[in-house]
Amino acid sequence: MDGVRVGTRLDGNIPDGDPATAWDRRRAEYKLVSPLNARKFTVVVVGTGLAGSGAAAALGELGFKVHAFTYHDSPRRAHSVAAQGGINAARGRKVDGDSLRRFVVDTVKGGDFRAREAEAFRLGQESIRVIDHMNAIGAPFAREYGGMLATRSFGGVQVSRTYYTRGQTGQQLQIAGAQALQRQVHLGNVELHERTEMLDLIVDDGVCRGVVVRDLVSGQVWAQPAHAVILATGGYGSVYFHSTLAMNSNATAVWRAARRGAYLSHASFVQFHPTALPISSHWQSKTILMSESLRNDGRIWVPKKAGDDRAPADIPEDERDYYLERKYPSFGNLSPRDISSRAAKERIDAGHGVGPLHNSVYLDFSDALKEHGRETIAARYGNLFDMYSHATGEDPYEVPMRIAPGAHFTMGGLWSDYDQMTSIPGLFVGGEASWAYHGANRLGANSLLSACVDGWFTLPYSVPNYLSGHLGERLPGADDACVRDAVGRVQTRTSALLDVGGDLAPSHFHRELGEIMYRGVGVERTSEGLRTAIEEIRDLRRRFWRNVRVPGTGAHLNQALERAGRIADFLELAEVMAVDALDRQESCGAHFRSEFQDAGEAKRDDEHWAFASAWEALGDPGATDDLRFTRHAEPLTFTSVPLATRSYR
């Protein structure tokens, strides 16, 4: 692509040999830190969701001195609570043909062969320990009558491997993880910093040496040096404004790390969840997620006749198009999320959308209610049905739900090697802030799993391995140049935002950015649309730095300042996402370029694009200067799960 510089070939540091045994061999090779030396190391963990709370608690248990940071008023409020449907595991307790091998095939295939094969094996292997561990620390998993943990199915698989706590799985796992973290806080192994936001990295001679944070209540900016830093700050789907993420979810920690030299991989791989609630008003601030687990019993359909405004009960069975069952009979309503979202958009764009704005499809439980009865369906999904009713005023026991694709999960994140260390030595990443495991599309219920695997069972091995080579290393002090420079950058950027003195609130620019992103970098992309989006993003960024209004000062609680800083980061990150989407001249998973398709299905180009793009962003992000990009690449190879055309028919 014009303006993109091709950089270096990246080494993922994956163990040679059979990917099925790579993680066992790597763990056996890791260097250790003795209990007597652990307290000599300081580790910073940013984020207290499932990945962050797990890593902080595990490292605290091992004896390291841990500082955990969250901008929430409590670690249990991290966005992991929002995940509803379940967590996958290859425990194979049901006689339905599941196995570790099948889990890996489903994950690699589900990601359209754009993730590391060896990491899919690690995810499946550790999934067994994750369920046992989370069950042991208090997650109340659903059980069968005889006491065995219950499972259900999720999209992209034909087996039942998803463990769940009704429709509250993320919330219950987060509570368990936060309790484990608070235990370490009580024991004095972890120092917890609430209402504190990371705004920059301390980097000394190319090595990460800590973070700079801002107390969101007092406005104080201060530095926390560390021997290693873990970013577990979630995804960046809220760049689209209307997303299933919480309004405070943001990309600042990840993007500030990228501005210090960390590479951003798979930037444009964004999952649009097929069962979000449709936008009902332009002024709506976000969408609401309805769990994918609903697709176990709900059937998705639209009227066969375009523009049919009859009530759903008045549309006869032979005038309904169960389009997923028609197009993908082997998987039907449990087809993967990217395929399901694209199919829904195609029906809506063709004039078959339903609802007042004709921007949704039906998710209908009438057949399941007839077969199983209201009591059984309520036991499976009651809290989700209640949530839908509260949000829409409609009773899903009586009328079908209305759903539509909504920006949700970002498969992209900071590039990291097999040990989860980024391109900056000493900076690690976990959870959705990382690019690992999911490739171009995430299978449902693999997000909670990947966060738990990272936090509890990967970073507690790989971080000590790194630290073992830094025993006796002095941490930088307040007078060291690297600390002064990092603090100075934060203060300069804060002053710049306060000094603009424009007329428009930060949310005005965020909303406009979301419209650009949905239009140009949404479910379906084109070369022309992406080029237009890039220019529109650049223009919007210039207008932001001329017209944004941030009242008050930085010396106290100032939510307008918080939002302005986060939106300024979104305005830079969005350009990288569009550039990545334009650069990747193929369709794969959630990245669907209309120029590259085969009968409406994504058409990969393994000869030219079987690699992970890792973007380095350079340039002054001010009002007049554009960013410059270098695309580094890590080749992806597949030996255990050979490259194949992805089909769910």
XYZ file of C-alpha atoms in Angstrom:
649
model
C 0.000 0.000 0.000
C 1.196 3.553 -0.707
C 2.880 5.210 2.257
C 3.545 1.963 4.145
C 7.139 0.976 4.715
C 7.875 -2.748 4.868
C 9.960 -3.519 7.932
C 11.591 -6.573 9.435
C 10.672 -10.241 9.672
C 9.654 -10.964 13.259
C 10.563 -14.079 15.218
C 7.762 -15.289 17.472
C 10.240 -17.265 19.588
C 8.117 -20.400 19.242
C 9.836 -23.654 20.273
C 10.917 -25.747 17.319
C 9.224 -29.053 16.698
C 5.755 -30.389 17.332
C 3.394 -27.520 18.255
C 1.391 -29.942 20.404
C 4.273 -30.231 22.865
C 5.717 -26.730 22.489
C 4.268 -25.368 25.738
C 5.454 -28.334 27.852
C 8.935 -27.998 26.429
C 9.058 -24.217 26.879
C 7.855 -24.370 30.494
C 10.522 -26.951 31.290
C 13.182 -24.591 29.919
C 12.064 -21.463 31.781
C 14.464 -20.064 34.334
C 13.152 -19.587 37.848
C 13.413 -16.945 40.565
C 13.946 -18.374 44.037
C 11.455 -17.399 46.773
C 14.213 -15.475 48.576
C 14.895 -13.350 45.493
C 11.299 -12.772 44.377
C 10.789 -9.819 46.752
C 13.713 -8.059 45.114
C 11.656 -7.589 41.947
C 8.863 -5.085 41.343
C 6.197 -5.966 38.766
C 3.482 -3.588 37.561
C 0.176 -5.039 36.344
C -2.145 -2.591 34.583
C -5.757 -3.761 34.515
C -7.635 -5.960 36.963
C -9.896 -7.987 34.680
C -9.505 -11.742 34.385
C -6.001 -11.538 32.906
C -4.781 -8.726 35.177
C -6.244 -9.999 38.443
C -4.982 -13.495 37.712
C -1.450 -12.344 36.892
C -1.251 -9.997 39.888
C -2.602 -12.619 42.282
C -0.369 -15.394 40.948
C 2.790 -13.271 40.961
C 1.934 -11.983 44.430
C 1.490 -15.573 45.614
C 4.949 -16.356 44.195
C 6.422 -13.582 46.339
C 7.028 -10.790 43.839
C 6.316 -7.195 44.832
C 3.323 -6.320 42.665
C 1.646 -2.984 41.952
C -1.800 -3.408 40.368
C -3.491 -0.433 38.694
C -7.119 0.042 37.692
C -9.101 3.142 36.749
C -12.175 1.548 38.349
C -13.198 2.163 41.949
C -12.875 -1.590 42.563
C -11.012 -4.331 40.663
C -14.179 -6.383 40.392
C -15.709 -3.716 38.121
C -13.309 -4.519 35.281
C -15.042 -5.184 31.957
C -14.586 -8.961 32.171
C -17.870 -8.892 34.094
C -19.716 -8.165 30.849
C -19.040 -11.554 29.254
C -22.178 -13.632 29.620
C -22.304 -16.981 27.903
C -19.424 -19.144 29.054
C -15.804 -20.283 28.960
C -14.496 -23.072 26.739
C -12.408 -26.022 27.859
C -11.194 -29.171 26.135
C -12.011 -31.384 29.122
C -14.063 -33.744 26.944
C -16.380 -34.878 29.739
C -19.320 -35.514 27.401
C -19.384 -38.398 24.956
C -19.770 -36.098 21.961
C -16.414 -36.506 20.247
C -14.622 -33.549 21.817
C -10.876 -33.647 22.492
C -7.853 -31.381 22.756
C -7.165 -32.024 19.093
C -10.694 -30.990 18.096
C -10.427 -27.851 20.255
C -7.230 -26.848 18.438
C -8.723 -27.533 15.003
C -11.819 -25.491 15.861
C -9.733 -22.589 17.201
C -7.261 -22.460 14.305
C -10.003 -22.891 11.720
C -12.270 -20.427 13.526
C -9.486 -17.824 13.359
C -9.153 -18.498 9.611
C -5.514 -19.593 9.968
C -4.222 -16.210 11.060
C -3.015 -17.147 14.563
C -0.117 -19.211 15.891
C -0.833 -22.915 15.853
C 1.316 -23.569 18.931
C -0.656 -21.031 20.967
C -3.930 -22.774 20.134
C -2.456 -25.925 21.674
C -1.438 -23.974 24.796
C -4.925 -22.507 25.055
C -6.545 -25.931 24.869
C -4.049 -27.627 27.140
C -4.367 -25.042 29.916
C -8.149 -24.826 29.505
C -8.508 -27.974 31.581
C -6.622 -26.427 34.495
C -8.515 -23.146 34.140
C -11.913 -24.724 34.785
C -10.643 -26.695 37.783
C -8.869 -23.618 39.154
C -11.771 -21.195 38.769
C -14.137 -23.785 40.213
C -11.801 -24.172 43.199
C -11.614 -20.430 43.935
C -15.351 -19.970 43.915
C -16.863 -19.653 40.421
C -20.347 -21.247 40.727
C -20.451 -23.215 37.477
C -23.742 -24.767 36.452
C -24.029 -28.479 37.203
C -25.875 -31.476 35.892
C -28.309 -33.323 38.134
C -25.561 -35.733 39.246
C -23.157 -32.934 40.191
C -20.904 -32.869 37.109
C -20.173 -29.435 35.668
C -22.626 -28.650 32.869
C -21.685 -27.514 29.364
C -23.412 -26.086 26.315
C -22.470 -25.243 22.728
C -21.205 -22.010 21.215
C -20.686 -20.799 17.658
C -18.142 -22.436 15.383
C -18.181 -25.878 17.049
C -20.307 -29.011 16.920
C -19.620 -30.202 20.468
C -20.576 -29.036 23.951
C -17.446 -27.593 25.624
C -18.640 -24.299 27.111
C -18.847 -24.103 30.914
C -21.120 -21.410 32.256
C -22.757 -19.759 35.237
C -26.175 -19.123 33.728
C -25.795 -15.865 31.736
C -23.329 -14.340 34.205
C -20.127 -16.255 33.500
C -17.819 -13.270 33.137
C -19.220 -11.654 36.261
C -18.790 -14.761 38.391
C -15.276 -15.473 37.101
C -14.325 -11.833 37.681
C -15.616 -11.942 41.254
C -13.547 -15.073 41.903
C -10.434 -13.510 40.364
C -10.914 -10.217 42.207
C -11.262 -12.091 45.499
C -7.988 -13.890 44.827
C -6.372 -10.520 44.089
C -7.780 -8.941 47.257
C -6.387 -11.843 49.260
C -2.902 -10.956 48.049
C -3.565 -7.294 48.824
C -4.539 -8.293 52.385
C -1.350 -10.372 52.710
C 0.751 -7.401 51.614
C 2.035 -8.995 48.404
C 0.090 -6.699 46.061
C -0.383 -2.953 46.367
C -3.631 -1.990 44.674
C -4.049 1.450 43.086
C -7.692 2.170 42.271
C -9.016 5.145 40.281
C -5.587 5.401 38.655
C -4.983 5.436 34.904
C -1.784 4.538 33.092
C -0.791 7.266 30.621
C 2.734 6.363 29.506
C 5.599 3.899 29.712
C 8.998 4.497 31.195
C 11.475 3.231 28.591
C 15.221 3.342 29.197
C 17.570 2.343 26.383
C 14.771 0.407 24.697
C 13.751 -1.518 27.839
C 10.489 -1.017 29.738
C 11.214 0.214 33.267
C 7.791 1.190 34.625
C 4.725 3.320 34.017
C 3.474 6.867 34.511
C -0.038 7.150 35.939
C -2.563 9.803 36.872
C -4.674 9.704 40.003
C -8.156 10.323 38.586
C -9.390 11.905 41.824
C -6.539 14.253 42.729
C -5.055 14.705 39.263
C -1.564 13.856 40.569
C 0.797 12.438 37.936
C 3.469 10.091 39.228
C 5.824 7.338 38.115
C 5.991 3.729 39.276
C 9.276 2.105 38.241
C 9.308 -1.661 37.758
C 11.484 -4.508 36.559
C 8.622 -5.712 34.341
C 5.222 -4.381 33.274
C 2.137 -6.381 32.247
C -0.628 -4.664 30.279
C -3.980 -6.403 30.664
C -6.249 -3.497 29.788
C -8.765 -5.068 27.419
C -9.687 -4.393 23.810
C -10.373 -1.313 21.727
C -13.795 -2.070 20.250
C -15.123 1.167 21.760
C -13.265 3.048 19.023
C -16.529 2.474 17.106
C -18.451 4.513 19.727
C -21.494 2.247 19.442
C -20.083 -1.002 20.804
C -20.921 -3.684 23.326
C -18.112 -2.433 25.572
C -18.578 -0.213 28.613
C -18.407 3.525 27.948
C -15.140 3.800 29.891
C -13.412 1.014 27.963
C -10.547 2.508 25.999
C -7.245 1.857 24.250
C -5.018 4.400 25.984
C -2.656 1.989 27.749
C -2.117 -0.107 24.622
C -1.799 2.884 22.320
C 0.606 4.793 24.593
C 2.758 1.652 24.616
C 2.564 1.601 20.818
C 3.726 5.224 20.723
C 6.770 4.159 22.755
C 7.704 1.447 20.246
C 5.497 -1.587 20.910
C 4.078 -3.071 17.715
C 0.323 -3.395 17.159
C -0.691 -6.610 15.408
C -3.883 -7.616 13.564
C -5.145 -4.072 14.129
C -8.104 -4.346 11.749
C -9.362 -7.737 12.939
C -12.504 -6.653 14.786
C -15.361 -8.951 15.703
C -18.895 -7.687 15.227
C -21.081 -9.716 17.555
C -24.128 -11.077 15.728
C -26.425 -10.935 18.770
C -26.073 -7.327 19.885
C -29.195 -5.221 20.235
C -29.844 -2.880 17.292
C -29.400 0.856 17.550
C -32.819 2.376 18.138
C -31.787 6.055 18.107
C -28.919 8.136 16.760
C -28.355 9.459 20.260
C -27.923 6.035 21.816
C -24.557 5.867 23.570
C -23.787 2.136 23.188
C -25.185 -1.204 22.151
C -26.055 -4.071 24.476
C -24.691 -7.584 24.128
C -27.008 -10.566 24.202
C -25.066 -13.759 24.867
C -24.217 -16.053 21.991
C -25.486 -18.890 24.169
C -28.981 -17.820 23.120
C -28.242 -19.291 19.699
C -28.389 -22.777 21.245
C -32.185 -22.534 21.363
C -33.070 -19.407 19.379
C -33.598 -19.549 15.612
C -32.541 -16.571 13.475
C -34.747 -15.461 10.596
C -36.041 -12.579 8.496
C -39.117 -12.282 6.266
C -38.580 -13.682 2.782
C -40.315 -10.645 1.348
C -38.288 -7.426 1.485
C -39.948 -4.631 3.399
C -42.412 -6.952 5.147
C -43.604 -4.960 8.197
C -46.061 -7.488 9.556
C -45.753 -8.573 13.177
C -43.589 -11.708 13.389
C -46.506 -13.855 14.587
C -48.400 -12.883 11.426
C -45.676 -14.134 9.087
C -46.312 -17.809 8.202
C -43.515 -20.361 8.499
C -43.165 -20.726 4.727
C -42.610 -16.957 4.405
C -39.668 -16.914 6.813
C -36.019 -17.186 5.778
C -33.923 -19.041 8.357
C -30.904 -17.895 6.419
C -28.154 -19.406 8.593
C -29.825 -22.799 8.532
C -30.251 -22.419 4.775
C -26.689 -21.328 3.989
C -24.759 -23.304 6.621
C -26.780 -26.439 7.393
C -23.976 -28.211 9.311
C -23.697 -25.417 11.891
C -26.906 -23.454 11.333
C -27.576 -20.862 14.018
C -24.267 -21.753 15.711
C -22.180 -20.612 12.745
C -19.102 -18.549 13.741
C -19.619 -14.921 14.655
C -17.968 -13.349 11.629
C -20.032 -15.436 9.209
C -23.242 -14.860 11.179
C -22.701 -11.101 11.364
C -21.896 -10.849 7.669
C -24.976 -12.908 6.781
C -27.183 -10.676 8.949
C -25.786 -7.513 7.350
C -26.374 -8.948 3.889
C -30.047 -9.639 4.690
C -30.520 -6.212 6.278
C -28.830 -4.416 3.361
C -31.036 -6.372 0.939
C -34.128 -4.869 2.544
C -35.160 -7.760 4.791
C -34.329 -6.034 8.087
C -37.004 -5.931 10.768
C -37.986 -3.515 13.512
C -38.852 0.197 13.381
C -35.547 1.097 11.681
C -35.359 -2.128 9.625
C -31.854 -2.647 11.027
C -32.162 -6.015 12.763
C -33.104 -9.697 12.411
C -35.218 -11.952 14.603
C -33.888 -14.365 17.241
C -36.948 -16.509 17.871
C -37.485 -18.880 20.838
C -41.016 -19.999 20.001
C -39.942 -23.494 18.883
C -37.758 -24.000 21.975
C -40.536 -22.812 24.264
C -42.952 -25.279 22.700
C -40.470 -28.152 22.978
C -38.939 -27.498 26.408
C -41.414 -25.222 28.174
C -40.988 -21.796 29.713
C -39.501 -23.104 32.960
C -36.580 -24.817 31.221
C -35.835 -21.839 28.958
C -36.021 -19.496 31.958
C -33.546 -21.683 33.854
C -31.107 -21.464 30.928
C -31.484 -17.816 29.950
C -33.793 -16.106 32.440
C -31.492 -13.233 33.368
C -30.743 -12.570 29.667
C -34.450 -12.502 28.861
C -34.988 -10.087 31.751
C -32.165 -7.857 30.506
C -33.647 -7.801 27.000
C -37.070 -6.942 28.378
C -35.693 -4.100 30.499
C -33.747 -2.674 27.545
C -36.474 -2.894 24.923
C -39.818 -3.138 26.713
C -40.567 -6.337 24.775
C -41.119 -9.807 26.255
C -38.926 -12.389 24.440
C -41.143 -15.171 25.799
C -43.943 -13.713 23.668
C -42.191 -12.074 20.688
C -38.811 -12.763 19.032
C -35.769 -10.778 20.100
C -34.397 -8.321 17.574
C -30.620 -8.494 17.124
C -27.986 -6.931 14.858
C -24.191 -7.001 14.463
C -22.373 -4.674 16.863
C -18.684 -3.856 17.369
C -17.494 -6.183 20.114
C -14.134 -7.953 20.457
C -10.796 -6.986 18.950
C -8.649 -9.919 17.913
C -5.785 -7.475 17.412
C -3.608 -6.025 20.137
C 0.021 -5.549 21.047
C 2.229 -8.003 19.201
C 4.027 -10.368 21.542
C 6.220 -13.409 21.196
C 5.347 -16.887 22.477
C 6.354 -15.763 25.987
C 3.874 -12.858 25.741
C 6.609 -10.238 25.718
C 6.105 -7.349 23.313
C 8.679 -5.787 21.024
C 9.794 -3.738 24.061
C 11.806 -5.973 26.413
C 10.239 -6.069 29.867
C 6.736 -5.177 28.609
C 4.304 -8.108 28.629
C 0.694 -8.277 27.526
C -2.287 -10.500 28.296
C -5.995 -10.881 27.653
C -7.740 -8.866 24.957
C -4.947 -6.290 24.963
C -2.891 -9.013 23.269
C -3.146 -10.349 19.727
C -2.622 -13.992 20.684
C -4.800 -17.065 20.051
C -7.729 -15.805 17.983
C -6.388 -14.887 14.551
C -8.941 -13.213 12.283
C -12.005 -14.329 14.269
C -12.565 -15.409 17.866
C -14.762 -18.358 18.659
C -17.369 -17.599 21.284
C -16.323 -18.433 24.885
C -12.614 -18.390 23.995
C -12.199 -14.831 25.321
C -12.725 -15.625 29.008
C -10.533 -18.669 28.479
C -7.633 -16.780 26.889
C -7.712 -14.135 29.625
C -7.614 -16.778 32.366
C -4.875 -18.773 30.635
C -2.747 -15.647 30.248
C -3.254 -14.406 33.787
C -3.037 -17.609 35.783
C -0.974 -20.037 33.715
C 1.279 -18.251 31.194
C 2.519 -14.903 32.530
C 3.366 -16.352 35.978
C 5.868 -18.579 34.147
C 7.214 -16.268 31.457
C 7.643 -13.109 33.562
C 9.898 -14.790 36.184
C 11.905 -16.280 33.307
C 12.608 -12.725 32.106
C 13.275 -11.387 35.594
C 15.799 -14.114 36.363
C 18.315 -12.310 34.169
C 17.852 -8.972 35.952
C 18.641 -9.837 39.571
C 20.270 -6.892 41.347
C 19.224 -4.395 38.677
C 18.500 -0.927 40.071
C 15.146 0.638 39.365
C 15.222 4.161 37.909
C 14.489 7.010 40.301
C 12.565 10.246 39.933
C 15.710 12.077 38.834
C 16.610 9.638 36.060
C 16.145 11.025 32.566
C 13.839 8.203 31.447
C 11.430 8.936 34.312
C 11.562 12.722 33.852
C 10.927 12.347 30.128
C 7.923 10.050 30.625
C 6.334 12.282 33.261
C 7.034 15.309 31.070
C 5.285 13.728 28.089
C 2.135 13.146 30.161
C 2.129 16.689 31.515
C 2.723 18.175 28.052
C -0.139 16.200 26.513
C -2.466 17.108 29.399
C -1.645 20.793 28.978
C -2.169 20.572 25.217
C -5.680 19.151 25.699
C -6.594 21.788 28.272
C -5.207 24.621 26.134
C -7.200 23.928 22.951
C -10.174 25.882 24.242
C -12.555 24.833 21.491
C -16.336 24.621 21.384
C -17.094 20.887 21.068
C -17.186 18.184 23.751
C -14.873 15.170 23.326
C -17.888 12.889 22.812
C -18.803 14.812 19.639
C -15.589 13.644 17.996
C -15.939 10.114 19.333
C -19.435 9.787 17.868
C -18.260 11.079 14.489
C -15.291 8.714 14.554
C -17.654 5.817 15.188
C -19.720 6.729 12.155
C -16.566 6.805 10.016
C -15.425 3.434 11.360
C -18.766 1.642 10.898
C -19.021 3.038 7.391
C -15.465 2.372 6.230
C -13.909 -0.221 8.574
C -17.011 -2.193 9.506
C -18.368 -5.638 8.769
C -17.479 -5.253 5.084
C -14.604 -3.176 3.703
C -13.602 -1.916 0.250
C -10.459 -0.248 -1.028
C -12.342 2.940 -1.839
C -14.145 2.990 1.504
C -10.930 2.443 3.450
C -9.065 5.192 1.610
C -11.943 7.551 2.301
C -11.995 6.522 5.971
C -8.269 7.221 6.353
C -8.686 10.746 5.016
C -11.770 11.343 7.153
C -9.955 10.138 10.295
C -7.023 12.445 9.595
C -9.354 15.391 9.044
C -11.289 14.593 12.212
C -8.057 14.413 14.213
C -7.039 17.858 12.997
C -10.453 19.264 13.891
C -10.263 17.648 17.328
C -7.009 19.439 18.149
C -8.524 22.736 16.945
C -12.021 22.523 18.425
C -12.184 20.192 21.439
C -13.270 21.800 24.689
C -11.887 20.501 27.997
C -13.044 22.685 30.893
C -11.331 22.837 34.273
C -7.755 21.877 35.063
C -5.718 18.734 35.455
C -5.269 19.218 39.195
C -8.493 17.518 40.278
C -11.199 15.092 39.164
C -11.876 15.951 35.515
C -13.785 13.390 33.491
C -13.789 15.594 30.399
C -9.981 15.501 30.471
C -10.013 11.707 30.848
C -12.333 11.299 27.869
C -10.455 13.780 25.709
C -7.191 11.915 26.243
C -8.771 8.589 25.383
C -10.483 9.933 22.268
C -7.244 11.552 21.115
C -5.714 8.067 21.288
C -8.668 6.553 19.416
C -8.154 9.100 16.635
C -4.640 7.770 16.087
C -5.410 4.089 16.606
C -8.321 4.277 14.149
C -5.967 5.292 11.362
C -3.749 2.259 12.018
C -6.819 0.023 11.874
C -7.885 1.458 8.520
C -4.349 1.304 7.133
C -4.029 -2.348 8.196
C -7.380 -3.194 6.583
C -6.380 -1.478 3.338
C -2.936 -3.059 3.316
C -4.189 -6.644 3.793
C -5.412 -7.533 0.314
C -7.380 -10.631 1.170
C -10.482 -11.572 3.120
C -10.061 -13.653 6.245
C -12.368 -14.118 9.210
C -13.809 -10.821 10.388
C -11.707 -8.887 7.855
C -13.941 -9.045 4.796
C -12.802 -7.114 1.736
C -15.575 -7.224 -0.864
C -12.939 -7.366 -3.623
C -11.711 -10.717 -2.273
C -14.587 -13.183 -1.973
C -15.786 -16.464 -3.371
C -19.579 -16.705 -3.680
C -19.958 -14.385 -0.715
C -17.411 -16.180 1.485
C -14.036 -14.822 2.601
C -11.235 -15.622 0.153
C -7.849 -15.964 1.835
C -4.559 -15.534 0.031
C -2.173 -17.839 1.861
C 0.563 -17.402 -0.716
C 0.988 -13.699 0.014
C -0.716 -12.999 3.375
C -0.077 -15.945 5.703
C 1.595 -13.688 8.230
C 0.731 -11.435 11.141
C 1.173 -7.732 10.418
C 2.776 -5.839 13.297
C 2.546 -2.074 12.902
C 5.024 0.509 14.112
C 3.562 4.024 14.193
C 5.859 7.038 13.901
C 5.346 10.766 13.636
C 4.000 13.684 15.658
C 0.297 13.085 16.367
C -0.450 16.805 16.422
C -3.049 18.700 14.462
C -1.072 19.023 11.237
C 1.243 16.006 11.015
C 0.085 12.601 9.793
C 1.322 9.344 11.221
C 3.815 7.183 9.332
C 3.678 3.408 9.386
C 6.087 0.514 9.127
C 4.643 -2.958 8.728
C 6.706 -5.716 10.284
C 5.599 -9.298 9.705
C 5.710 -12.644 11.476
C 5.188 -15.608 9.102
C 2.553 -18.115 10.236
C 3.063 -21.813 9.550
C 0.707 -24.738 10.108
C 1.849 -28.334 10.491
C -0.661 -30.020 12.786
C -3.723 -28.257 11.336
C -2.931 -27.897 7.620
C -4.148 -24.848 5.741
C -7.598 -25.482 4.302
C -10.558 -23.577 2.942
C -12.759 -22.611 5.865
C -16.235 -24.050 5.447
C -19.224 -24.367 7.789
C -21.674 -25.680 5.230
